Amino acid sequence: MASPMIQVRNVSKRYQRGGEILQVLDGLDLDMEEGRFYALMGPSGSGKTTLLNLVGGLDRPDSGEVVVADAPVGQLSGAALSRWRADNVGFVFQSFNLIPVLTALENIELPLSLTPLSRAKRREHAYFALELVGMKDRAHHRPNQLSGGQEQRVAIARAVATDPRVILADEPTGDLDRDSADQVLDLLVRLNKEMKKTILMVTHDPRAANHAQRVVHLDKGRLERVVEVDKAQAADTSTTEG
Ligand SMILES: Nc1ncnc2c1ncn2[C@@H]1O[C@H](COP(=O)(O)OP(=O)(O)OP(=O)(O)O)[C@@H](O)[C@H]1O
Ligand SMILES: [Mg+2]
């Protein structure tokens, strides 16, 4: 059997604030399989963003191992880590984080500038990603000329433009109305189903979590449980609620 796409082994992370030590992750063990869509839930402060940052190589554990796409992410540093990140992960944030002075197309081209692709190829890939998220007609709009939902779709296009194996999304629907949230969630489902992306999405919203296949529950830096989403029941809940 193939090894899991994401392996978290006995990972601990603490922060020091003033004289106080805050144990954010405490001996966490977690495997996530390739090609699956995971939702990550848990109370505020339970360590969700911290875990996402470790998996994406934006931060490193104090102890334990983080292996993602066969790379010992927790041990890489400097140029090797940047290179690995550019090749393997796409990030999506709650507040979109698009560059205001760049157009949608230019925002998507940005991560491609870290690849050896020619200028023409970069443009081609960026257009392909824009089309994928249904935003080709907004290629030359700047972020402030887009709705929140559209901005997030451009951000998702930016995350997939380099064709990463893993997509990490931190509350991607947190700032969106219900319709825009549904579009973003449907898009993530498609990226998982059609492009086989492994997705880890932090969310506080059980409706959003129902779009995933498995829900990982964290509490106080520990794994509480992993729950398989019952798709029939999930569909039922989303039509009867609200
Ligand atoms: N750089 C830092 N320095 C000090 N403490 C930090 C740092 N980053 C996070 N923390 C603390 O670690 C704990 C976990 O933070 P984290 O952001 O992982 O929580 P979260 O589960 O994502 O919460 P939320 O749902 O509110 O986003 C919090 O108590 C937070 O204040
Ligand atoms: Mg968070």
PDB file of C-alpha atoms and ligand atoms in Angstrom:
ATOM      1  CA  MET A   1       0.000   0.000   0.000  1.00  0.00           C
ATOM      2  CA  ALA A   2       1.217   3.517  -0.776  1.00  0.00           C
ATOM      3  CA  SER A   3       2.363   5.526   2.216  1.00  0.00           C
ATOM      4  CA  PRO A   4      -0.013   8.279   3.346  1.00  0.00           C
ATOM      5  CA  MET A   5       0.332  11.656   1.625  1.00  0.00           C
ATOM      6  CA  ILE A   6       0.538  13.394   4.991  1.00  0.00           C
ATOM      7  CA  GLN A   7       2.157  11.746   8.004  1.00  0.00           C
ATOM      8  CA  VAL A   8       2.222  13.505  11.343  1.00  0.00           C
ATOM      9  CA  ARG A   9       4.204  11.528  13.923  1.00  0.00           C
ATOM     10  CA  ASN A  10       4.250  12.395  17.595  1.00  0.00           C
ATOM     11  CA  VAL A  11       4.342  16.090  16.760  1.00  0.00           C
ATOM     12  CA  SER A  12       4.556  18.709  19.462  1.00  0.00           C
ATOM     13  CA  LYS A  13       4.576  22.458  19.083  1.00  0.00           C
ATOM     14  CA  ARG A  14       4.686  25.055  21.813  1.00  0.00           C
ATOM     15  CA  TYR A  15       4.813  28.782  21.817  1.00  0.00           C
ATOM     16  CA  GLN A  16       6.323  30.946  24.458  1.00  0.00           C
ATOM     17  CA  ARG A  17       4.426  34.067  25.287  1.00  0.00           C
ATOM     18  CA  GLY A  18       5.946  36.230  27.991  1.00  0.00           C
ATOM     19  CA  GLY A  19       6.967  33.790  30.722  1.00  0.00           C
ATOM     20  CA  GLU A  20       4.244  31.370  29.720  1.00  0.00           C
ATOM     21  CA  ILE A  21       4.674  28.231  27.633  1.00  0.00           C
ATOM     22  CA  LEU A  22       1.687  27.291  25.559  1.00  0.00           C
ATOM     23  CA  GLN A  23       1.510  23.667  24.428  1.00  0.00           C
ATOM     24  CA  VAL A  24      -0.370  23.991  21.133  1.00  0.00           C
ATOM     25  CA  LEU A  25       0.139  20.495  19.692  1.00  0.00           C
ATOM     26  CA  ASP A  26       0.826  17.678  22.060  1.00  0.00           C
ATOM     27  CA  GLY A  27       2.188  14.416  20.638  1.00  0.00           C
ATOM     28  CA  LEU A  28      -0.119  14.483  17.633  1.00  0.00           C
ATOM     29  CA  ASP A  29      -0.302  11.419  15.352  1.00  0.00           C
ATOM     30  CA  LEU A  30      -2.258  11.595  12.134  1.00  0.00           C
ATOM     31  CA  ASP A  31      -2.168   9.996   8.680  1.00  0.00           C
ATOM     32  CA  MET A  32      -3.915  11.456   5.660  1.00  0.00           C
ATOM     33  CA  GLU A  33      -4.257   9.425   2.497  1.00  0.00           C
ATOM     34  CA  GLU A  34      -3.483  10.598  -1.000  1.00  0.00           C
ATOM     35  CA  GLY A  35      -6.418  11.882  -3.048  1.00  0.00           C
ATOM     36  CA  ARG A  36      -8.739  12.404  -0.123  1.00  0.00           C
ATOM     37  CA  PHE A  37     -10.544  15.494   1.084  1.00  0.00           C
ATOM     38  CA  TYR A  38     -10.219  16.120   4.837  1.00  0.00           C
ATOM     39  CA  ALA A  39     -11.915  18.740   6.954  1.00  0.00           C
ATOM     40  CA  LEU A  40     -10.146  19.832  10.129  1.00  0.00           C
ATOM     41  CA  MET A  41     -12.394  21.003  12.943  1.00  0.00           C
ATOM     42  CA  GLY A  42     -11.955  21.958  16.581  1.00  0.00           C
ATOM     43  CA  PRO A  43     -12.500  24.823  19.001  1.00  0.00           C
ATOM     44  CA  SER A  44     -10.723  28.124  18.503  1.00  0.00           C
ATOM     45  CA  GLY A  45      -7.152  27.768  19.745  1.00  0.00           C
ATOM     46  CA  SER A  46      -7.096  23.974  19.392  1.00  0.00           C
ATOM     47  CA  GLY A  47      -4.121  24.142  17.003  1.00  0.00           C
ATOM     48  CA  LYS A  48      -5.744  23.843  13.562  1.00  0.00           C
ATOM     49  CA  THR A  49      -3.827  26.643  11.854  1.00  0.00           C
ATOM     50  CA  THR A  50      -0.656  25.545  13.619  1.00  0.00           C
ATOM     51  CA  LEU A  51      -1.077  22.038  12.198  1.00  0.00           C
ATOM     52  CA  LEU A  52      -1.804  23.378   8.714  1.00  0.00           C
ATOM     53  CA  ASN A  53       1.332  25.529   8.851  1.00  0.00           C
ATOM     54  CA  LEU A  54       3.455  22.533   9.870  1.00  0.00           C
ATOM     55  CA  VAL A  55       2.044  20.399   7.057  1.00  0.00           C
ATOM     56  CA  GLY A  56       2.671  23.200   4.550  1.00  0.00           C
ATOM     57  CA  GLY A  57       6.203  23.812   5.763  1.00  0.00           C
ATOM     58  CA  LEU A  58       5.443  27.348   6.925  1.00  0.00           C
ATOM     59  CA  ASP A  59       6.555  26.393  10.417  1.00  0.00           C
ATOM     60  CA  ARG A  60       8.412  23.495  12.006  1.00  0.00           C
ATOM     61  CA  PRO A  61       7.595  21.204  14.926  1.00  0.00           C
ATOM     62  CA  ASP A  62       9.542  21.294  18.198  1.00  0.00           C
ATOM     63  CA  SER A  63       9.608  17.513  18.131  1.00  0.00           C
ATOM     64  CA  GLY A  64       8.185  14.706  16.049  1.00  0.00           C
ATOM     65  CA  GLU A  65       8.057  14.234  12.299  1.00  0.00           C
ATOM     66  CA  VAL A  66       6.006  15.744   9.506  1.00  0.00           C
ATOM     67  CA  VAL A  67       6.306  13.896   6.190  1.00  0.00           C
ATOM     68  CA  VAL A  68       4.329  15.246   3.246  1.00  0.00           C
ATOM     69  CA  ALA A  69       4.489  13.872  -0.303  1.00  0.00           C
ATOM     70  CA  ASP A  70       7.440  11.747   0.834  1.00  0.00           C
ATOM     71  CA  ALA A  71       9.471  14.759   1.997  1.00  0.00           C
ATOM     72  CA  PRO A  72      10.585  15.289   5.616  1.00  0.00           C
ATOM     73  CA  VAL A  73       9.069  18.764   5.684  1.00  0.00           C
ATOM     74  CA  GLY A  74       9.914  19.333   9.332  1.00  0.00           C
ATOM     75  CA  GLN A  75      13.601  18.941   8.528  1.00  0.00           C
ATOM     76  CA  LEU A  76      13.900  20.938   5.313  1.00  0.00           C
ATOM     77  CA  SER A  77      14.996  24.547   5.470  1.00  0.00           C
ATOM     78  CA  GLY A  78      15.932  27.520   3.366  1.00  0.00           C
ATOM     79  CA  ALA A  79      15.894  27.103  -0.399  1.00  0.00           C
ATOM     80  CA  ALA A  80      15.057  23.379  -0.273  1.00  0.00           C
ATOM     81  CA  LEU A  81      11.955  24.112   1.784  1.00  0.00           C
ATOM     82  CA  SER A  82      10.816  26.963  -0.499  1.00  0.00           C
ATOM     83  CA  ARG A  83      11.370  24.760  -3.530  1.00  0.00           C
ATOM     84  CA  TRP A  84       9.452  21.869  -1.954  1.00  0.00           C
ATOM     85  CA  ARG A  85       6.577  24.167  -1.004  1.00  0.00           C
ATOM     86  CA  ALA A  86       6.367  25.679  -4.483  1.00  0.00           C
ATOM     87  CA  ASP A  87       6.231  22.209  -6.044  1.00  0.00           C
ATOM     88  CA  ASN A  88       3.921  20.425  -3.640  1.00  0.00           C
ATOM     89  CA  VAL A  89       1.447  22.648  -1.810  1.00  0.00           C
ATOM     90  CA  GLY A  90      -1.128  25.271  -2.651  1.00  0.00           C
ATOM     91  CA  PHE A  91      -2.457  27.520   0.110  1.00  0.00           C
ATOM     92  CA  VAL A  92      -5.911  29.077   0.373  1.00  0.00           C
ATOM     93  CA  PHE A  93      -6.655  31.557   3.170  1.00  0.00           C
ATOM     94  CA  GLN A  94      -9.813  32.935   4.768  1.00  0.00           C
ATOM     95  CA  SER A  95      -9.059  36.480   3.630  1.00  0.00           C
ATOM     96  CA  PHE A  96      -7.973  35.452   0.088  1.00  0.00           C
ATOM     97  CA  ASN A  97      -4.592  37.268   0.316  1.00  0.00           C
ATOM     98  CA  LEU A  98      -4.532  38.380  -3.309  1.00  0.00           C
ATOM     99  CA  ILE A  99      -2.090  41.147  -4.225  1.00  0.00           C
ATOM    100  CA  PRO A 100      -4.269  44.279  -4.677  1.00  0.00           C
ATOM    101  CA  VAL A 101      -2.239  45.902  -7.468  1.00  0.00           C
ATOM    102  CA  LEU A 102      -2.130  42.781  -9.633  1.00  0.00           C
ATOM    103  CA  THR A 103      -4.923  41.503 -11.865  1.00  0.00           C
ATOM    104  CA  ALA A 104      -6.525  38.102 -11.309  1.00  0.00           C
ATOM    105  CA  LEU A 105      -4.328  36.624 -14.021  1.00  0.00           C
ATOM    106  CA  GLU A 106      -1.142  38.187 -12.617  1.00  0.00           C
ATOM    107  CA  ASN A 107      -1.978  36.934  -9.116  1.00  0.00           C
ATOM    108  CA  ILE A 108      -2.252  33.408 -10.485  1.00  0.00           C
ATOM    109  CA  GLU A 109       1.004  33.769 -12.412  1.00  0.00           C
ATOM    110  CA  LEU A 110       2.909  34.776  -9.289  1.00  0.00           C
ATOM    111  CA  PRO A 111       3.624  31.292  -7.841  1.00  0.00           C
ATOM    112  CA  LEU A 112       4.524  30.133 -11.350  1.00  0.00           C
ATOM    113  CA  SER A 113       7.413  32.595 -11.368  1.00  0.00           C
ATOM    114  CA  LEU A 114       9.142  30.200  -8.927  1.00  0.00           C
ATOM    115  CA  THR A 115       9.058  27.468 -11.586  1.00  0.00           C
ATOM    116  CA  PRO A 116      11.327  27.080 -14.625  1.00  0.00           C
ATOM    117  CA  LEU A 117       8.391  27.698 -17.007  1.00  0.00           C
ATOM    118  CA  SER A 118       8.772  30.244 -19.791  1.00  0.00           C
ATOM    119  CA  ARG A 119       6.717  33.425 -19.664  1.00  0.00           C
ATOM    120  CA  ALA A 120       4.372  32.132 -22.357  1.00  0.00           C
ATOM    121  CA  LYS A 121       3.870  28.834 -20.530  1.00  0.00           C
ATOM    122  CA  ARG A 122       3.211  30.637 -17.260  1.00  0.00           C
ATOM    123  CA  ARG A 123       0.471  32.640 -18.925  1.00  0.00           C
ATOM    124  CA  GLU A 124      -0.986  29.488 -20.443  1.00  0.00           C
ATOM    125  CA  HIS A 125      -1.082  27.719 -17.061  1.00  0.00           C
ATOM    126  CA  ALA A 126      -2.613  30.772 -15.389  1.00  0.00           C
ATOM    127  CA  TYR A 127      -5.389  30.962 -17.997  1.00  0.00           C
ATOM    128  CA  PHE A 128      -6.031  27.254 -17.592  1.00  0.00           C
ATOM    129  CA  ALA A 129      -6.403  27.697 -13.805  1.00  0.00           C
ATOM    130  CA  LEU A 130      -8.685  30.725 -14.290  1.00  0.00           C
ATOM    131  CA  GLU A 131     -10.875  28.723 -16.606  1.00  0.00           C
ATOM    132  CA  LEU A 132     -10.966  25.853 -14.152  1.00  0.00           C
ATOM    133  CA  VAL A 133     -12.512  28.116 -11.499  1.00  0.00           C
ATOM    134  CA  GLY A 134     -14.910  29.719 -13.984  1.00  0.00           C
ATOM    135  CA  MET A 135     -13.264  33.152 -13.895  1.00  0.00           C
ATOM    136  CA  LYS A 136     -11.741  33.564 -17.343  1.00  0.00           C
ATOM    137  CA  ASP A 137     -13.912  36.609 -18.064  1.00  0.00           C
ATOM    138  CA  ARG A 138     -12.395  38.348 -15.028  1.00  0.00           C
ATOM    139  CA  ALA A 139      -8.747  37.816 -15.992  1.00  0.00           C
ATOM    140  CA  HIS A 140      -7.918  41.537 -16.033  1.00  0.00           C
ATOM    141  CA  HIS A 141      -9.923  42.587 -12.971  1.00  0.00           C
ATOM    142  CA  ARG A 142      -8.054  43.563  -9.860  1.00  0.00           C
ATOM    143  CA  PRO A 143      -9.132  42.061  -6.496  1.00  0.00           C
ATOM    144  CA  ASN A 144     -11.136  45.166  -5.488  1.00  0.00           C
ATOM    145  CA  GLN A 145     -13.164  44.739  -8.678  1.00  0.00           C
ATOM    146  CA  LEU A 146     -14.237  41.234  -7.660  1.00  0.00           C
ATOM    147  CA  SER A 147     -16.758  39.903  -5.141  1.00  0.00           C
ATOM    148  CA  GLY A 148     -15.456  37.952  -2.141  1.00  0.00           C
ATOM    149  CA  GLY A 149     -16.494  34.662  -3.696  1.00  0.00           C
ATOM    150  CA  GLN A 150     -14.767  35.576  -6.948  1.00  0.00           C
ATOM    151  CA  GLU A 151     -11.620  36.601  -5.069  1.00  0.00           C
ATOM    152  CA  GLN A 152     -11.572  33.250  -3.335  1.00  0.00           C
ATOM    153  CA  ARG A 153     -11.970  31.418  -6.628  1.00  0.00           C
ATOM    154  CA  VAL A 154      -9.002  33.354  -8.025  1.00  0.00           C
ATOM    155  CA  ALA A 155      -7.067  32.437  -4.867  1.00  0.00           C
ATOM    156  CA  ILE A 156      -7.919  28.787  -5.480  1.00  0.00           C
ATOM    157  CA  ALA A 157      -6.755  29.128  -9.088  1.00  0.00           C
ATOM    158  CA  ARG A 158      -3.488  30.556  -7.733  1.00  0.00           C
ATOM    159  CA  ALA A 159      -3.204  27.579  -5.355  1.00  0.00           C
ATOM    160  CA  VAL A 160      -3.608  24.996  -8.145  1.00  0.00           C
ATOM    161  CA  ALA A 161      -1.713  26.793 -10.918  1.00  0.00           C
ATOM    162  CA  THR A 162       1.518  24.976 -10.070  1.00  0.00           C
ATOM    163  CA  ASP A 163      -0.333  21.647  -9.988  1.00  0.00           C
ATOM    164  CA  PRO A 164       0.531  20.860  -6.352  1.00  0.00           C
ATOM    165  CA  ARG A 165      -0.331  17.487  -4.834  1.00  0.00           C
ATOM    166  CA  VAL A 166      -1.745  18.984  -1.649  1.00  0.00           C
ATOM    167  CA  ILE A 167      -4.095  21.904  -1.091  1.00  0.00           C
ATOM    168  CA  LEU A 168      -4.233  23.460   2.366  1.00  0.00           C
ATOM    169  CA  ALA A 169      -7.173  25.752   3.035  1.00  0.00           C
ATOM    170  CA  ASP A 170      -7.640  27.653   6.304  1.00  0.00           C
ATOM    171  CA  GLU A 171     -11.326  28.547   6.706  1.00  0.00           C
ATOM    172  CA  PRO A 172     -11.693  29.312   2.974  1.00  0.00           C
ATOM    173  CA  THR A 173     -15.421  30.017   3.340  1.00  0.00           C
ATOM    174  CA  GLY A 174     -15.176  31.900   6.645  1.00  0.00           C
ATOM    175  CA  ASP A 175     -15.697  35.336   5.050  1.00  0.00           C
ATOM    176  CA  LEU A 176     -18.227  34.301   2.396  1.00  0.00           C
ATOM    177  CA  ASP A 177     -22.002  34.307   2.136  1.00  0.00           C
ATOM    178  CA  ARG A 178     -23.711  30.979   1.744  1.00  0.00           C
ATOM    179  CA  ASP A 179     -23.944  30.934  -2.069  1.00  0.00           C
ATOM    180  CA  SER A 180     -20.311  31.959  -2.556  1.00  0.00           C
ATOM    181  CA  ALA A 181     -19.281  29.439   0.092  1.00  0.00           C
ATOM    182  CA  ASP A 182     -21.120  26.695  -1.778  1.00  0.00           C
ATOM    183  CA  GLN A 183     -19.348  27.616  -5.026  1.00  0.00           C
ATOM    184  CA  VAL A 184     -15.968  27.484  -3.316  1.00  0.00           C
ATOM    185  CA  LEU A 185     -16.782  24.155  -1.655  1.00  0.00           C
ATOM    186  CA  ASP A 186     -18.043  22.655  -4.916  1.00  0.00           C
ATOM    187  CA  LEU A 187     -14.814  23.787  -6.535  1.00  0.00           C
ATOM    188  CA  LEU A 188     -12.698  22.105  -3.851  1.00  0.00           C
ATOM    189  CA  VAL A 189     -14.738  18.919  -4.276  1.00  0.00           C
ATOM    190  CA  ARG A 190     -14.050  19.045  -8.020  1.00  0.00           C
ATOM    191  CA  LEU A 191     -10.308  19.576  -7.523  1.00  0.00           C
ATOM    192  CA  ASN A 192     -10.340  16.527  -5.277  1.00  0.00           C
ATOM    193  CA  LYS A 193     -12.445  14.334  -7.556  1.00  0.00           C
ATOM    194  CA  GLU A 194     -11.203  15.371 -10.990  1.00  0.00           C
ATOM    195  CA  MET A 195      -7.611  16.357 -10.287  1.00  0.00           C
ATOM    196  CA  LYS A 196      -7.023  13.964  -7.378  1.00  0.00           C
ATOM    197  CA  LYS A 197      -5.766  16.718  -5.095  1.00  0.00           C
ATOM    198  CA  THR A 198      -5.323  15.804  -1.471  1.00  0.00           C
ATOM    199  CA  ILE A 199      -7.126  18.543   0.448  1.00  0.00           C
ATOM    200  CA  LEU A 200      -6.969  19.586   4.079  1.00  0.00           C
ATOM    201  CA  MET A 201      -9.506  22.295   4.902  1.00  0.00           C
ATOM    202  CA  VAL A 202      -9.936  23.941   8.283  1.00  0.00           C
ATOM    203  CA  THR A 203     -13.515  24.945   8.964  1.00  0.00           C
ATOM    204  CA  HIS A 204     -15.839  25.835  11.823  1.00  0.00           C
ATOM    205  CA  ASP A 205     -18.889  25.144   9.689  1.00  0.00           C
ATOM    206  CA  PRO A 206     -20.360  21.618   9.801  1.00  0.00           C
ATOM    207  CA  ARG A 207     -22.036  22.253   6.416  1.00  0.00           C
ATOM    208  CA  ALA A 208     -18.631  22.966   4.868  1.00  0.00           C
ATOM    209  CA  ALA A 209     -17.112  19.936   6.593  1.00  0.00           C
ATOM    210  CA  ASN A 210     -19.808  17.739   5.027  1.00  0.00           C
ATOM    211  CA  HIS A 211     -18.232  18.424   1.629  1.00  0.00           C
ATOM    212  CA  ALA A 212     -15.130  16.561   2.754  1.00  0.00           C
ATOM    213  CA  GLN A 213     -14.797  12.782   2.981  1.00  0.00           C
ATOM    214  CA  ARG A 214     -13.360  12.656   6.475  1.00  0.00           C
ATOM    215  CA  VAL A 215     -13.496  15.051   9.382  1.00  0.00           C
ATOM    216  CA  VAL A 216     -10.526  15.269  11.723  1.00  0.00           C
ATOM    217  CA  HIS A 217     -11.438  16.709  15.122  1.00  0.00           C
ATOM    218  CA  LEU A 218      -8.732  18.385  17.176  1.00  0.00           C
ATOM    219  CA  ASP A 219      -9.090  19.397  20.780  1.00  0.00           C
ATOM    220  CA  LYS A 220      -6.390  21.120  22.827  1.00  0.00           C
ATOM    221  CA  GLY A 221      -3.679  20.021  20.439  1.00  0.00           C
ATOM    222  CA  ARG A 222      -4.697  16.381  20.456  1.00  0.00           C
ATOM    223  CA  LEU A 223      -6.527  14.238  17.947  1.00  0.00           C
ATOM    224  CA  GLU A 224     -10.006  13.676  19.270  1.00  0.00           C
ATOM    225  CA  ARG A 225     -11.411  11.542  16.466  1.00  0.00           C
ATOM    226  CA  VAL A 226     -11.609  11.070  12.703  1.00  0.00           C
ATOM    227  CA  VAL A 227     -15.115  10.698  11.326  1.00  0.00           C
ATOM    228  CA  GLU A 228     -16.117   9.400   7.907  1.00  0.00           C
ATOM    229  CA  VAL A 229     -18.678  11.716   6.270  1.00  0.00           C
ATOM    230  CA  ASP A 230     -21.907   9.947   5.413  1.00  0.00           C
ATOM    231  CA  LYS A 231     -22.638  11.512   2.010  1.00  0.00           C
ATOM    232  CA  ALA A 232     -26.342  10.596   1.938  1.00  0.00           C
ATOM    233  CA  GLN A 233     -26.895  12.153   5.335  1.00  0.00           C
ATOM    234  CA  ALA A 234     -24.708  15.176   4.502  1.00  0.00           C
ATOM    235  CA  ALA A 235     -26.818  15.936   1.390  1.00  0.00           C
ATOM    236  CA  ASP A 236     -29.959  15.589   3.458  1.00  0.00           C
ATOM    237  CA  THR A 237     -28.721  18.038   6.115  1.00  0.00           C
ATOM    238  CA  SER A 238     -27.725  20.659   3.554  1.00  0.00           C
ATOM    239  CA  THR A 239     -31.180  20.705   1.945  1.00  0.00           C
ATOM    240  CA  THR A 240     -33.263  20.668   5.141  1.00  0.00           C
ATOM    241  CA  GLU A 241     -31.268  23.227   7.139  1.00  0.00           C
ATOM    242  CA  GLY A 242     -31.727  26.987   6.731  1.00  0.00           C
TER     243      GLY A 242
HETATM  244  N1  LIG B   1       3.198  32.648  16.773  1.00  0.00           N
HETATM  245  C1  LIG B   1       2.538  32.403  17.916  1.00  0.00           C
HETATM  246  N2  LIG B   1       3.041  32.810  19.098  1.00  0.00           N
HETATM  247  C2  LIG B   1       2.412  32.557  20.254  1.00  0.00           C
HETATM  248  N3  LIG B   1       1.246  31.867  20.358  1.00  0.00           N
HETATM  249  C3  LIG B   1       0.688  31.450  19.214  1.00  0.00           C
HETATM  250  C4  LIG B   1       1.298  31.686  17.927  1.00  0.00           C
HETATM  251  N4  LIG B   1       0.507  31.135  16.964  1.00  0.00           N
HETATM  252  C5  LIG B   1      -0.529  30.579  17.625  1.00  0.00           C
HETATM  253  N5  LIG B   1      -0.441  30.770  18.958  1.00  0.00           N
HETATM  254  C6  LIG B   1      -1.389  30.269  19.971  1.00  0.00           C
HETATM  255  O1  LIG B   1      -1.523  28.873  19.790  1.00  0.00           O
HETATM  256  C7  LIG B   1      -2.851  28.439  19.990  1.00  0.00           C
HETATM  257  C8  LIG B   1      -3.346  27.683  18.758  1.00  0.00           C
HETATM  258  O2  LIG B   1      -3.413  28.581  17.674  1.00  0.00           O
HETATM  259  P1  LIG B   1      -4.010  28.186  16.268  1.00  0.00           P
HETATM  260  O3  LIG B   1      -3.930  29.392  15.440  1.00  0.00           O
HETATM  261  O4  LIG B   1      -3.355  26.964  15.773  1.00  0.00           O
HETATM  262  O5  LIG B   1      -5.518  27.835  16.663  1.00  0.00           O
HETATM  263  P2  LIG B   1      -6.763  27.524  15.718  1.00  0.00           P
HETATM  264  O6  LIG B   1      -7.258  26.165  16.104  1.00  0.00           O
HETATM  265  O7  LIG B   1      -6.393  27.727  14.313  1.00  0.00           O
HETATM  266  O8  LIG B   1      -7.823  28.604  16.202  1.00  0.00           O
HETATM  267  P3  LIG B   1      -8.910  29.448  15.344  1.00  0.00           P
HETATM  268  O9  LIG B   1     -10.063  28.512  15.132  1.00  0.00           O
HETATM  269  O10 LIG B   1      -9.264  30.570  16.265  1.00  0.00           O
HETATM  270  O11 LIG B   1      -8.269  29.906  14.077  1.00  0.00           O
HETATM  271  C9  LIG B   1      -3.653  29.685  20.303  1.00  0.00           C
HETATM  272  O12 LIG B   1      -3.827  29.751  21.692  1.00  0.00           O
HETATM  273  C10 LIG B   1      -2.771  30.811  19.809  1.00  0.00           C
HETATM  274  O13 LIG B   1      -2.968  31.958  20.563  1.00  0.00           O
HETATM  275 MG    MG B   2      -6.937  29.115  12.850  1.00  0.00          MG
END
